[in-house]
Structure formats: C-alpha cells, structure tokens
Tab-separated table of C-alpha atoms and ligand atoms in Angstrom:
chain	number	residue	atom	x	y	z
A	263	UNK	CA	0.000	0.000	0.000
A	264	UNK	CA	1.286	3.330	-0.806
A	265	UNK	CA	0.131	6.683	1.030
A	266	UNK	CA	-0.500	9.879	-0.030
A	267	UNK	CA	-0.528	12.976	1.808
A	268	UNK	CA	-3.584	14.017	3.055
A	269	UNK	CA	-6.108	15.633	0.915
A	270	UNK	CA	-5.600	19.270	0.494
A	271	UNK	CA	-1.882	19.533	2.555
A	272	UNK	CA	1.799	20.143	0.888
A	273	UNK	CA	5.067	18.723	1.019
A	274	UNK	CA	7.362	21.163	1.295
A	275	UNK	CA	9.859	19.571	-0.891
A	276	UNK	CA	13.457	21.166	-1.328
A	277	UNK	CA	14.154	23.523	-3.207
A	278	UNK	CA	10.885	24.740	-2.144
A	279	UNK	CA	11.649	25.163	1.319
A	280	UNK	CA	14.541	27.812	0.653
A	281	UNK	CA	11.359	30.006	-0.487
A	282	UNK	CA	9.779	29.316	2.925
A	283	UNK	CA	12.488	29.361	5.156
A	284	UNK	CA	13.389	33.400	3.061
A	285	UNK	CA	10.229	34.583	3.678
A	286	UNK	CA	9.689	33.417	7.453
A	287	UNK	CA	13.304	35.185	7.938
A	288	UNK	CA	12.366	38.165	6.116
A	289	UNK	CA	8.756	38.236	8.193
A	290	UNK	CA	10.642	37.896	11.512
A	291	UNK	CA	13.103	40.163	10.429
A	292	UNK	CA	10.290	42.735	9.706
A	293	UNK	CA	8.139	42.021	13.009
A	294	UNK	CA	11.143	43.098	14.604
A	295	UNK	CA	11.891	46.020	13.489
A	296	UNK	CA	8.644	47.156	14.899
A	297	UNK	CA	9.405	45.418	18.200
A	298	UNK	CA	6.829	42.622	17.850
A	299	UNK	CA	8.429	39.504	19.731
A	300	UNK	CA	7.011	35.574	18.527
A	301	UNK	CA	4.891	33.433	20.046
A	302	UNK	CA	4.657	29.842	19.580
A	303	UNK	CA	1.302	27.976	20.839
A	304	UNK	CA	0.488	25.072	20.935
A	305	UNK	CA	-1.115	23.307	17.625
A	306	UNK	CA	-4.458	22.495	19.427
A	307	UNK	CA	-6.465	24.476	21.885
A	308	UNK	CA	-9.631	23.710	23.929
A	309	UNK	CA	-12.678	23.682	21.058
A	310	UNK	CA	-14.560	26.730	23.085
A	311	UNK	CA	-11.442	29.016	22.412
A	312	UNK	CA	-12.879	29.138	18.490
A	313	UNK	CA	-16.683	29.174	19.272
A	314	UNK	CA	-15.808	32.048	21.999
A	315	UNK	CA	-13.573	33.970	19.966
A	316	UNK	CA	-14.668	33.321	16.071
A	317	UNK	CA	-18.496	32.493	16.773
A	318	UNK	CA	-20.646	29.303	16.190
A	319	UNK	CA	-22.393	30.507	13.053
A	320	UNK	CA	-18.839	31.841	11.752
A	321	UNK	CA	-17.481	29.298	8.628
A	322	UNK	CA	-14.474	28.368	10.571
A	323	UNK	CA	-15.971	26.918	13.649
A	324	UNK	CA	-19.671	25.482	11.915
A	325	UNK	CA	-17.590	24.091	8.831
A	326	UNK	CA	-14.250	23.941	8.835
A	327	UNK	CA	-12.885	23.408	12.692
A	328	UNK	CA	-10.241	19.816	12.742
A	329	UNK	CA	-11.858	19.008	16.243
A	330	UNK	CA	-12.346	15.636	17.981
A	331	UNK	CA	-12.492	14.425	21.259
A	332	UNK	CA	-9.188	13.028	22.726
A	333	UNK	CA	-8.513	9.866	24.590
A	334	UNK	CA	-9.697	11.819	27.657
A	335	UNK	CA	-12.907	13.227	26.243
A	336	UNK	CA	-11.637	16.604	25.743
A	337	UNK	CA	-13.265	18.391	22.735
A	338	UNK	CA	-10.030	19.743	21.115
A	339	UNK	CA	-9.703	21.538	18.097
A	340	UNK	CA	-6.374	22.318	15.626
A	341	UNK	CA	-6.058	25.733	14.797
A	342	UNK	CA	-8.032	27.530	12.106
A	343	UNK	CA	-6.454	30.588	13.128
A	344	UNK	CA	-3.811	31.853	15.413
A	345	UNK	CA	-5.347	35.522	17.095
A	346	UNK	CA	-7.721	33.344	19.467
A	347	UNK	CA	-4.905	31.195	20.904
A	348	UNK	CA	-2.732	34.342	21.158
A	349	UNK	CA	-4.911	35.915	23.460
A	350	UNK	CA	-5.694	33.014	24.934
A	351	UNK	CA	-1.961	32.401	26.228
A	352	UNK	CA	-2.176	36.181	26.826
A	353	UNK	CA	-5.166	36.352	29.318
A	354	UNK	CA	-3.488	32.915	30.859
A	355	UNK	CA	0.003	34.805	30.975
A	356	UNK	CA	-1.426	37.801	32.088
A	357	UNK	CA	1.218	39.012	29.417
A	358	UNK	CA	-0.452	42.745	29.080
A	359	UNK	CA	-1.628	43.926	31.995
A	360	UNK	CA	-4.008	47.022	32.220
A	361	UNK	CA	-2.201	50.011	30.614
A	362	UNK	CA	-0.191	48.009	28.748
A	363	UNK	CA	0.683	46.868	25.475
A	364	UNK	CA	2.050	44.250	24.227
A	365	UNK	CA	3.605	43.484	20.579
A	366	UNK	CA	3.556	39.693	19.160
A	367	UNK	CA	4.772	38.216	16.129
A	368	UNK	CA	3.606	34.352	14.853
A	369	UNK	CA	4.683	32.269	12.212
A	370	UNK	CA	2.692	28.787	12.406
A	371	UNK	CA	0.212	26.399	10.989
A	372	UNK	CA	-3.169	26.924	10.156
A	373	UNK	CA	-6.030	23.671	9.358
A	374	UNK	CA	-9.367	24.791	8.295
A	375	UNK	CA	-11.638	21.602	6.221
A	376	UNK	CA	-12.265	23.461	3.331
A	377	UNK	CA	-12.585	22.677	-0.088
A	378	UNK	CA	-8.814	22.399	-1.419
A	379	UNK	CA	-8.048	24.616	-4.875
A	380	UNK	CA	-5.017	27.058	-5.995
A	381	UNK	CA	-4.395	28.741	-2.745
A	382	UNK	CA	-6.997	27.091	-0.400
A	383	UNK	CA	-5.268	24.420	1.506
A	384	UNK	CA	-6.704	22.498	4.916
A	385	UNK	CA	-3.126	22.753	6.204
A	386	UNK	CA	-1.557	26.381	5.342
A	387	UNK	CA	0.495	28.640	7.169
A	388	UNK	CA	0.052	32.312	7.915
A	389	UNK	CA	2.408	34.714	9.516
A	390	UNK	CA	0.712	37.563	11.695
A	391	UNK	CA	1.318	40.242	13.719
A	392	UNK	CA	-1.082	41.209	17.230
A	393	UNK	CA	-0.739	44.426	18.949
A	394	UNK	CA	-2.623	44.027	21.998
A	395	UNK	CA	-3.644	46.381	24.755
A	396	UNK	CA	-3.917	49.438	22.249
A	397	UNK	CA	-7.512	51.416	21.529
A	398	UNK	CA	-5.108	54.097	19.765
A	399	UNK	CA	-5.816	54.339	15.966
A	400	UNK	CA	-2.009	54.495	15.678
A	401	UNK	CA	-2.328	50.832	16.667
A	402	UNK	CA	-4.248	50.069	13.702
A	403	UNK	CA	-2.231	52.463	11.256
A	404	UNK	CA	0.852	50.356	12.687
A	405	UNK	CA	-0.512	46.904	11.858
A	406	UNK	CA	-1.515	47.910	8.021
A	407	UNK	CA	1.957	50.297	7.846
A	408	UNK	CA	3.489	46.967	8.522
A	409	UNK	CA	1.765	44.844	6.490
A	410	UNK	CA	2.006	46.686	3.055
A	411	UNK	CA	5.562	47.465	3.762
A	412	UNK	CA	6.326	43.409	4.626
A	413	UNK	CA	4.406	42.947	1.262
A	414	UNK	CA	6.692	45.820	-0.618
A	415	UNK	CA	9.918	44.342	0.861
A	416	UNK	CA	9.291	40.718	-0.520
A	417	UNK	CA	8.622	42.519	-4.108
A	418	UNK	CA	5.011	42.167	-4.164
A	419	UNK	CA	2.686	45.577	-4.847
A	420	UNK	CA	0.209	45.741	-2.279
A	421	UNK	CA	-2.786	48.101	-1.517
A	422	UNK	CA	-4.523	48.132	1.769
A	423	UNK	CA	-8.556	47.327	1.089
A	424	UNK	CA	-10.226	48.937	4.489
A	425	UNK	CA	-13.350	49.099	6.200
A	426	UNK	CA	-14.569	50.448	9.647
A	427	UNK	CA	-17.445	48.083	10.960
A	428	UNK	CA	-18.296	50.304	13.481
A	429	UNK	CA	-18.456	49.791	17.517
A	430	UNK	CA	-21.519	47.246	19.124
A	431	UNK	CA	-23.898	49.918	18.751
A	432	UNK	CA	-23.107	50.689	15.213
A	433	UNK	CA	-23.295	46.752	14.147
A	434	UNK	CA	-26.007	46.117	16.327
A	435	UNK	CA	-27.897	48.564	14.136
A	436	UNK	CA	-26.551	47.262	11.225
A	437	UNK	CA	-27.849	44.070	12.219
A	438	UNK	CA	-30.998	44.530	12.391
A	439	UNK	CA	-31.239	46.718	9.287
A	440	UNK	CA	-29.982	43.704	7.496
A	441	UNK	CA	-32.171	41.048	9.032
A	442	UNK	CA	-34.972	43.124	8.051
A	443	UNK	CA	-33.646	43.174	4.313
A	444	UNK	CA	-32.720	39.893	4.366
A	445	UNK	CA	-35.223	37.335	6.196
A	446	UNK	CA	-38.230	37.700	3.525
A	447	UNK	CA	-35.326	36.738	0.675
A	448	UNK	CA	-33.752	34.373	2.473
A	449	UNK	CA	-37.088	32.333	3.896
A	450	UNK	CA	-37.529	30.745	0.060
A	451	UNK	CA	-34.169	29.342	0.653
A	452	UNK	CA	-34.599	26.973	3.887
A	453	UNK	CA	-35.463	26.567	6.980
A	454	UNK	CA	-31.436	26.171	7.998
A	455	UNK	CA	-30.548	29.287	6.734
A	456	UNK	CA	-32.735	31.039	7.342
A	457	UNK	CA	-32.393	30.022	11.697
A	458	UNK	CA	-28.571	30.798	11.007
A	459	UNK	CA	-29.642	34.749	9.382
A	460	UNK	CA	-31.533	35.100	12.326
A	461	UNK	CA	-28.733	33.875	14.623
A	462	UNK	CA	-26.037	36.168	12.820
A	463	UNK	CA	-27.014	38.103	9.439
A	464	UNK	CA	-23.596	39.381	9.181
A	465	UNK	CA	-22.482	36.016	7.832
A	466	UNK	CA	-24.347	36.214	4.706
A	467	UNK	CA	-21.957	38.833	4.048
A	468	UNK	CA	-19.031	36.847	3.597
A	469	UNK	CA	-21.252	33.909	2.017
A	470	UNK	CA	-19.385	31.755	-0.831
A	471	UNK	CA	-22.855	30.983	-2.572
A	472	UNK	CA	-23.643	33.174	-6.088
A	473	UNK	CA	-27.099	32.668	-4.787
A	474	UNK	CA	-26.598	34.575	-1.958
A	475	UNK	CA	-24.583	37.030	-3.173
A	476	UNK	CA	-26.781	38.134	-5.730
A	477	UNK	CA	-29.463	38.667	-3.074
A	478	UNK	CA	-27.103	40.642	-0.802
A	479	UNK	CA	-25.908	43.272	-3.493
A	480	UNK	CA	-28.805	45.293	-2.697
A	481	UNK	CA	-28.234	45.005	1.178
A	482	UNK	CA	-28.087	47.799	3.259
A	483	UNK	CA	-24.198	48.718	3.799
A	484	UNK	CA	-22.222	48.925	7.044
A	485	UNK	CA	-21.126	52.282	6.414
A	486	UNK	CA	-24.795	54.048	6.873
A	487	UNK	CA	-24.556	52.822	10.595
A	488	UNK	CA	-21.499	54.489	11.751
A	489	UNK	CA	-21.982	56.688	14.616
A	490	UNK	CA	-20.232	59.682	14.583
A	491	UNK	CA	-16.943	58.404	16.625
A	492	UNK	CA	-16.600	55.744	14.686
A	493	UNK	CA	-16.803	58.027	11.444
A	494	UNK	CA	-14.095	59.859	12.846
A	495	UNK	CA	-11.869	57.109	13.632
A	496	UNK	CA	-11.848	55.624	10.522
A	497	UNK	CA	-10.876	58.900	8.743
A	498	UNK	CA	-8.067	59.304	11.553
A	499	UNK	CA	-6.314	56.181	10.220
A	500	UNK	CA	-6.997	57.042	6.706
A	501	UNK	CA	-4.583	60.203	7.625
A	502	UNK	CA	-2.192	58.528	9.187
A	503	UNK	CA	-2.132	55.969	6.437
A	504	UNK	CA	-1.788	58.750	4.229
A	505	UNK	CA	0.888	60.197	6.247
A	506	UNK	CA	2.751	57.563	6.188
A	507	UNK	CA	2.591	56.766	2.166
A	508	UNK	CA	0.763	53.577	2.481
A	509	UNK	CA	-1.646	53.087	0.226
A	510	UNK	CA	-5.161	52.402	0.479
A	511	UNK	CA	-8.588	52.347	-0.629
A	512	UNK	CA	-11.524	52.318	1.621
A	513	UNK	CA	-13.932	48.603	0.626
A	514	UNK	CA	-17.318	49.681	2.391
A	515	UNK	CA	-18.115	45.594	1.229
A	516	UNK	CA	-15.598	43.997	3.514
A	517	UNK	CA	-16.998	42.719	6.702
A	518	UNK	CA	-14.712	39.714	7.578
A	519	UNK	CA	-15.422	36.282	8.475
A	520	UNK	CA	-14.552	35.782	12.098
A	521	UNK	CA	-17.034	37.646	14.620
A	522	UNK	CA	-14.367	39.320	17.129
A	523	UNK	CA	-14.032	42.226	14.673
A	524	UNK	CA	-14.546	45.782	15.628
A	525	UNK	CA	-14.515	49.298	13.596
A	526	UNK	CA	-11.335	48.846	11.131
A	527	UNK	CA	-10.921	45.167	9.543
A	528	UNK	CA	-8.591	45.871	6.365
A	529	UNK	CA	-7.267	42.784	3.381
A	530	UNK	CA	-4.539	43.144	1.000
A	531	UNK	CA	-6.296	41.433	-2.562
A	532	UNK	CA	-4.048	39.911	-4.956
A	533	UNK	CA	-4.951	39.249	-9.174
A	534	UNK	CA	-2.819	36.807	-9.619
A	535	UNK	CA	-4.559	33.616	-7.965
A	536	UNK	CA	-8.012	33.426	-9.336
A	537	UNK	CA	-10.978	33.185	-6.703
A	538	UNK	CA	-8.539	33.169	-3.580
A	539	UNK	CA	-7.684	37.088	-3.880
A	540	UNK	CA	-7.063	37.573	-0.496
A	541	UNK	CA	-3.366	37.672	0.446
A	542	UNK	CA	-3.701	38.715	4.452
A	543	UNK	CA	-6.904	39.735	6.543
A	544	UNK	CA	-6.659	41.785	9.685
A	545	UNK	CA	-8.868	44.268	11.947
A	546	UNK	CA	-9.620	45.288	15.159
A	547	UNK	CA	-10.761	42.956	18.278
A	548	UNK	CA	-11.510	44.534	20.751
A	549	UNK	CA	-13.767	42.454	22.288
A	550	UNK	CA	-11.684	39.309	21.735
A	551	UNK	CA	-10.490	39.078	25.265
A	552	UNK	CA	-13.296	39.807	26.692
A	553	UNK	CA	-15.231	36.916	24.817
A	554	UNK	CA	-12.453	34.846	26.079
A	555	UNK	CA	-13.043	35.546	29.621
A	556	UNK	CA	-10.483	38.048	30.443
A	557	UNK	CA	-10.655	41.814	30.861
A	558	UNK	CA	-11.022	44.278	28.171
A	559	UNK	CA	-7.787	44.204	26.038
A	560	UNK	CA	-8.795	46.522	22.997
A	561	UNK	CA	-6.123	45.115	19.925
A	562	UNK	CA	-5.482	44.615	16.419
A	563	UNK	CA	-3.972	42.038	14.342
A	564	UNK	CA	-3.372	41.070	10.815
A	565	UNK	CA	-2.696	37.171	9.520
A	566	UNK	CA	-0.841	37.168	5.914
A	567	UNK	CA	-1.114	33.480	4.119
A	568	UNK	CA	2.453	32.262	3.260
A	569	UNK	CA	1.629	30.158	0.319
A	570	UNK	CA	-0.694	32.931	-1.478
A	571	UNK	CA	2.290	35.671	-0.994
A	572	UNK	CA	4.810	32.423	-2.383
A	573	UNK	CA	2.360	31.498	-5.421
A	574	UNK	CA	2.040	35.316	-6.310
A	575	UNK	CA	6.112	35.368	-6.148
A	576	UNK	CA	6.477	32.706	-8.337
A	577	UNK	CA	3.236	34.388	-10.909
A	578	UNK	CA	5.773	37.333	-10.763
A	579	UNK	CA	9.244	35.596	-11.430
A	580	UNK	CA	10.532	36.507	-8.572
A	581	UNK	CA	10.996	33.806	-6.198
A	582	UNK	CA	14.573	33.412	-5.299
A	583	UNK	CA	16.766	31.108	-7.072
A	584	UNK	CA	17.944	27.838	-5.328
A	585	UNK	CA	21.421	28.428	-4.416
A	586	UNK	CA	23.769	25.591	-4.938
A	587	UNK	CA	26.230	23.509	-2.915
A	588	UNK	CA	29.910	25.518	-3.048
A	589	UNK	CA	32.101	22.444	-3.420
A	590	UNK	CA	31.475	18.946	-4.646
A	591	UNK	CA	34.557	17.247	-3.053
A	592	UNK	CA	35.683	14.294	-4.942
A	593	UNK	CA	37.936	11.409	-4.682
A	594	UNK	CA	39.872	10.192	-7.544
A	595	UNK	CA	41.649	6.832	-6.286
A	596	UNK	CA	40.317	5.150	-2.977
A	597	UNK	CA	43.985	6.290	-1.117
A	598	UNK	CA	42.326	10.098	-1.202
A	599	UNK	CA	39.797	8.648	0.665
A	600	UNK	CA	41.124	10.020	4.616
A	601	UNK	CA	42.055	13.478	3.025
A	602	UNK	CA	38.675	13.617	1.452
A	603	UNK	CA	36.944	13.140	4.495
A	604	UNK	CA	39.703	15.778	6.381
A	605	UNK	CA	39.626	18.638	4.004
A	606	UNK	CA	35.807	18.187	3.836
A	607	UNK	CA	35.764	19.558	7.322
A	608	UNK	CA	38.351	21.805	6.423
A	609	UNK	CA	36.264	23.473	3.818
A	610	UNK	CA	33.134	23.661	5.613
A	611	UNK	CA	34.967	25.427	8.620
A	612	UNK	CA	35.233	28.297	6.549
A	613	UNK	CA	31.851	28.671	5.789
A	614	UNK	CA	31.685	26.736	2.233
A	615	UNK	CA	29.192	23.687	2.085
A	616	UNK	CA	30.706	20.722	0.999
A	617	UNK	CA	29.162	17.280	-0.021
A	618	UNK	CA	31.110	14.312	-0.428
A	619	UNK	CA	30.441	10.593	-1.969
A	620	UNK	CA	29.608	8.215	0.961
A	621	UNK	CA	28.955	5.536	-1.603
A	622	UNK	CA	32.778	4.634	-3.286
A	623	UNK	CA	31.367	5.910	-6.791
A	624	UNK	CA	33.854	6.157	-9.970
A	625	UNK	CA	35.122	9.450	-10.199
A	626	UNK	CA	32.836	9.919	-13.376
A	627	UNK	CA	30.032	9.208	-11.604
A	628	UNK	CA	30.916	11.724	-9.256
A	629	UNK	CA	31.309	14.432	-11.230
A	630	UNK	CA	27.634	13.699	-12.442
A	631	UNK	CA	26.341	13.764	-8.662
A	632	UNK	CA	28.166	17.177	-8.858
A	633	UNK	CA	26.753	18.346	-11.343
A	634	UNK	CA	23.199	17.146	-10.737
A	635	UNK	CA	23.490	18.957	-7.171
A	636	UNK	CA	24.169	22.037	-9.249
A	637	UNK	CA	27.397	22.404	-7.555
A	638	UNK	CA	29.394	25.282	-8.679
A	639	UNK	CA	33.060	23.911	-8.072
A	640	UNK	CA	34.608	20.137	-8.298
A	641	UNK	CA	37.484	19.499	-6.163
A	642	UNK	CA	39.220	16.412	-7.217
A	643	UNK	CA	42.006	14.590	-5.204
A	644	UNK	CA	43.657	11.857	-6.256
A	645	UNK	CA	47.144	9.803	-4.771
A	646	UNK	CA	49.326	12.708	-6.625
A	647	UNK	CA	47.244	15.318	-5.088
A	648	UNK	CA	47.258	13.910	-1.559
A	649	UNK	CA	51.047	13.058	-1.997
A	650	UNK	CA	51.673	17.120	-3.248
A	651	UNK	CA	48.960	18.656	-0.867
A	652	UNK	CA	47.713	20.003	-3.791
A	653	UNK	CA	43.465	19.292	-5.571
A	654	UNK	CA	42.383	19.847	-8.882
A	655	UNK	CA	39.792	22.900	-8.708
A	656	UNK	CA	36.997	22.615	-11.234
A	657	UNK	CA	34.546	25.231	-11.997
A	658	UNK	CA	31.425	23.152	-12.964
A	659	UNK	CA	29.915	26.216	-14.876
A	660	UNK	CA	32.571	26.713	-17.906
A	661	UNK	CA	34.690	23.277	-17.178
A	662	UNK	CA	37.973	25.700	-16.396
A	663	UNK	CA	40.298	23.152	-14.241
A	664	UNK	CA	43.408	24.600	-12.176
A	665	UNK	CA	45.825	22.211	-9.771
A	666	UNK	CA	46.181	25.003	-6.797
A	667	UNK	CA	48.002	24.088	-3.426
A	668	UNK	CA	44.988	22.737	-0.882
A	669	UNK	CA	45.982	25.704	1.361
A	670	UNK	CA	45.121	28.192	-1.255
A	671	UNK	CA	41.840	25.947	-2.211
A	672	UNK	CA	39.247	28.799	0.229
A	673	UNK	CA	40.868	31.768	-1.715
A	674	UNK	CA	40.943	30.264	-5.150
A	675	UNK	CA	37.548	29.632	-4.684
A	676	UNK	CA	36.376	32.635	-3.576
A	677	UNK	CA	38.276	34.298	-6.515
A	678	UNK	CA	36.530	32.145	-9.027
A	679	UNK	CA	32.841	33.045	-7.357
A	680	UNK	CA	33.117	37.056	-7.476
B	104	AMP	P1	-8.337	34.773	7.313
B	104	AMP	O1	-8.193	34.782	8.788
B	104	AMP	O2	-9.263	33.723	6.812
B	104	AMP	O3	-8.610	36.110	6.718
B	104	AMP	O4	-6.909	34.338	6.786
B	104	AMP	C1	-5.856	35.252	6.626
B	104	AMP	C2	-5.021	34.840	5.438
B	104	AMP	O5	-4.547	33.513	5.612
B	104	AMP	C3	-5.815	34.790	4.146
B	104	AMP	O6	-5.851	36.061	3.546
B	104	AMP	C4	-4.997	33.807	3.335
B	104	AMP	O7	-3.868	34.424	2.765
B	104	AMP	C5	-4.526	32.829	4.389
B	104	AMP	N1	-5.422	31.649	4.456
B	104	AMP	C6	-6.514	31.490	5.217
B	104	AMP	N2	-7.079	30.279	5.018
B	104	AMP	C7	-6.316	29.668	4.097
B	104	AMP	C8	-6.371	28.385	3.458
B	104	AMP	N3	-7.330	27.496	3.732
B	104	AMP	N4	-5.414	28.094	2.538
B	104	AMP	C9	-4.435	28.972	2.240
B	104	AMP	N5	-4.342	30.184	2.816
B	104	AMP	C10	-5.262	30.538	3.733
C-alpha cells in the first residue's frame, strides 16, 4: 500500500523550502523592526477558544474546525487561526496587563476543512502580527503600515482594502437593518438558513454561494450605521495611512469572516490567484479578550497566508533562485579517501558547504552527482594530489580546471565566485 498525503496539505519539498524558510526570515526580520516579539502555541487548543472567539455561526468553527475528542474526552480543536490562541496564552500569561501593550509576532500552521483549490489548503500557514492592549488608531495604522511594507519588501505591490465596521452599537444597528432586508429573501431558501440569518445576518456577508450574493448586493451597507466616533476614527487612520505613504482604498463591502471584529478590519487582494484574492486579513478585536473571559484588552492584528504571498512570487518571477552547494569534493583513487573526508571539514569550517560521496562511486560518476546537485566547483584529489597537498579545482559552470596548493583551495575559490 502506498500513502499519499492528506487531501488538500503540501510537502514542502526542497528547493521549495529555501522560499519558505526566506520569507519566514524576512517576516521575523520585519516584526522586529517594529518590536513585535514571537509566540509559539500550541497546535491544538480547547474547542470553546474558536466558538468564543470566532463564533458558532462563523465558517471556521460550523464548517471547517479539525476538532475531535481526545482519549480523555476533551473536545479539542487544531487551529483555524492563530489571534484566538494568542490571546488566549495572553489572558493565561497575564502578558499585558491594564495600561499596557504588548507586541507579538507568529509564524505557524493553520487547518481549516475546506474545499482544497489554488491557494486554499486544509493545512496552510500564515504569519501575523497582534498588537494588543492598544484602543489608539495608531495601533491600527501600525498593523496595516506593517503589512504593506512586509508585502513591498518581498517585491510584491500591495494596496490596503479597508473598512470600519463600526463599535456594538453601530453593528447592532446594522444588524438589524440587514435582518430586516434579508429574512423575507432568504425564507424561500430553507429553513437552515434562514435560523442561522436570524442567529447572525452578518455572515451572509461573507457567504461563498452566487445565490446569496446576488441577493445581498442590494443590502443595506455597514457604512450608513457608523456613529459619529466611529466616522471619525476611521478617517483618523486614513490620515495617518496617508501620512505615512501607504496606500489604500476604503472597501465599504468587507466585513470579515470571524465575529471578534470591531470598527477597522482591512485585506490586501491579490490578481494573480483566481478566486482566492485575499493575500492577508486583519482588523480590530476589541472584544476578543473579553469573549475569552479576560478583561477588556482593545487590539489589532493582521494574519498574511504564506503560500498565497509564495504562489504570487512565483506568478511574478521573482521567487529566489535555489542556491547551490559551493564544493562537490571528490575522490579520484580510494587512497584520497582520509584526506577527502579531512579537508571536507576543512572546507566547511570556513563557511563553504561541501558534499562528499559516501557511496565509493567512480570518479565519473561523481562528477555527475556534482553536477546534478548544481554544484558550482569540483574538487578532485587523487594519490598525486594527496602526496603534493595540492586538488584539482573545477569550476562546474565553464569546465575551467586549475591544480592550486589545498591551502590556497578557500581563496581560489572565492576568486573564481566574485
Ligand atoms: P483569514 O483569517 O481567513 O482572513 O486568513 C488570513 C489569510 O490567511 C488569508 O488572507 C490567506 O492568505 C490565508 N489563508 C486562510 N485560510 C487559508 C487556506 N485554507 N489556505 C491557504 N491560505 C489561507
């Protein structure tokens, strides 16, 4: 029997994972530069942390949640997302006390059972930043300033899509404005939908169905509901995100799928990968910790999806080369064998990386492994070399071949590479 892996998951194969491992550096290099500092959780929480935090009728927790009960009857869930179980370790931490704030970085996992396509996985990975313990709207400006620059840095343009959704009061309103518009179209549909409209109309909003998107393009609109504050807010951060040369355009459509959002919730959108357009989502939550049964902790976040920021580098022609091995050390009679093996170690204390044959392969068929690996220099000893201290120096590019003492090997090397 052979396996496959799972429906909808990766391998990340090399070559691959030099793309992965660049951006995660270039991400954590970013976060930092802000001050943000990672956290790691763990990859399953307690299955209330996503109802509490996301909501029951949200798509994550009704549809697409990985939970099961474990050996000990606990209803566990793997992540769909990583904001709940950052608060989470934050309210158990007590990590950002009253007053405070607190700046955290994440690069993990995500598993949501969804349908798998071009950029829809039911394993990806996201990396995200949380600023918790801020109401300021420099918080928020912070967040998207960091995002679209993360997005500039790696090459790809990116424009901030925003929206304010208002405080309680404002969606409250909202809410009922669109139940009213909503319930007589919906009713024709079913008795299922039409309980979960009345539970939470926002989430016909973010529905994947044509069906019910056609019927919600005359909805009322989030935007008539502001009050006044929350008016001003949002055209606060539109200043300072004009300040800072970020740019932006306000989306009075987006409304988010996860119900701990409050006032700003902001996407970058991407052309290059068909229906999944979204390359990061982020917002406001300020009623996150609260849900989650610690004290008011106003914050904002953003997640960015690694694989939809890889797949648009690769649509652009600009994800990063493989780099190659430096030195394909091989051995031309079996009495180089010992100096082989020495100046192997040698070589790669001085910072070169250096594979060897483990396998007592002809010399031809070395140079083939070499050259296979995409290695960009051959170094060849034989009995004369080891007896002279010298090793044939081949650059595998234009077949140019040099006998240079093996003192000099680091230098010559280096020469032949700038
Ligand atoms: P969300 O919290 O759903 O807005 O997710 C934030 C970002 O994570 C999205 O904009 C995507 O880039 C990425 N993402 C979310 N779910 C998936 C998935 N199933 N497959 C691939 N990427 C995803």
């Amino acid at each position: 029997m052979r396996f496959q892996a799972p429906r909808g998951t990766n391998d990340i194969l090399p070559g691959e994972s030099r793309q992965w491992i660049a951006l995660e550096t270039a991400f954590r290099a970013h976060a930092s530069l802000y001050g943000y500092e990672e956290i790691r959780t763990p990859m399953f929480e307690d299955y209330e942390v996503f109802v509490r935090s996301a909501g029951e009728t949200s798509d994550v927790v009704s549809k697409e949640m990985y939970d099961f009960y474990d050996k000990g009857e606990r209803h566990v869930s793997l992540k769909p997302e990583e904001t709940a179980p950052a608060m989470r370790a934050v309210i158990e931490r007590n990590l950002c006390p009253p007053g405070t704030t607190l700046r955290l970085s994440y690069v993990t996992p995500i598993f949501r059972y969804d349908r798998p396509q071009k950029g829809r996985y039911r394993q990806a990975h996201q990396v995200g930043l949380e600023l918790i313990g801020s109401p300021s709207v420099g918080a928020d400006a912070e967040i998207i300033e960091a995002t679209i620059r993360f997005y500039e840095k790696l090459g790809i343009p990116a424009r901030a899509n925003l929206n304010s959704l208002g405080r309680e009061e404002c969606r409250q309103k909202f809410r009922e404005a669109l139940l009213a518009y909503a319930e007589p179209k919906i009713a024709p549909l079913g008795e299922d939908l039409l309980i979960k409209t009345r539970k939470n109309p926002l989430r016909l909003l973010d529905s994947k169905s044509p069906e019910i998107q056609a019927i919600m393009k005359d909805a009322p609109n989030v935007s008539e509901f502001l009050e006044p504050e929350c008016k001003d807010r949002f055209k606060q951060l539109q200043d300072l995100l004009g300040e800072a040369g970020v740019s932006f355009a306000v989306d009075t459509e987006i409304v988010r799928g996860l119900d701990y959002y409050t006032e700003t919730v902001f996407e970058v959108l991407t052309d290059k990968l068909g229906a999944q357009s979204a390359l990061c989502g982020g917002g406001r939550y300020d009623n996150l910790a609260k849900d989650l049964g610690g004290s008011a902790t106003p914050s904002v976040g953003v997640a960015m999806g690694i694989e939809r920021a890889l797949l648009v580098l690769e649509e652009l022609g600009s994800a990063k080369p493989t780099p190659s091995i430096d030195v394909y050390l091989a051995r031309a009679s079996e009495d180089a064998a010992a100096r082989v093996r020495g100046l192997s170690r040698e070589l790669r204390d001085t910072g070169l990386s250096v594979v060897t044959d483990l396998e007592g392969r002809s010399l031809k068929s070395q140079l083939g492994q070499a050259d296979r690996l995409g290695a960009r220099f051959a170094v060849v000893l034989g009995g004369d070399e080891v007896g002279k201290c010298t090793a044939q120096l081949r650059a595998l590019a234009t077949g140019e071949q040099v006998e240079v003492p093996q003192g000099d090997l680091v230098e010559e090397i280096k020469k032949r590479s700038s």
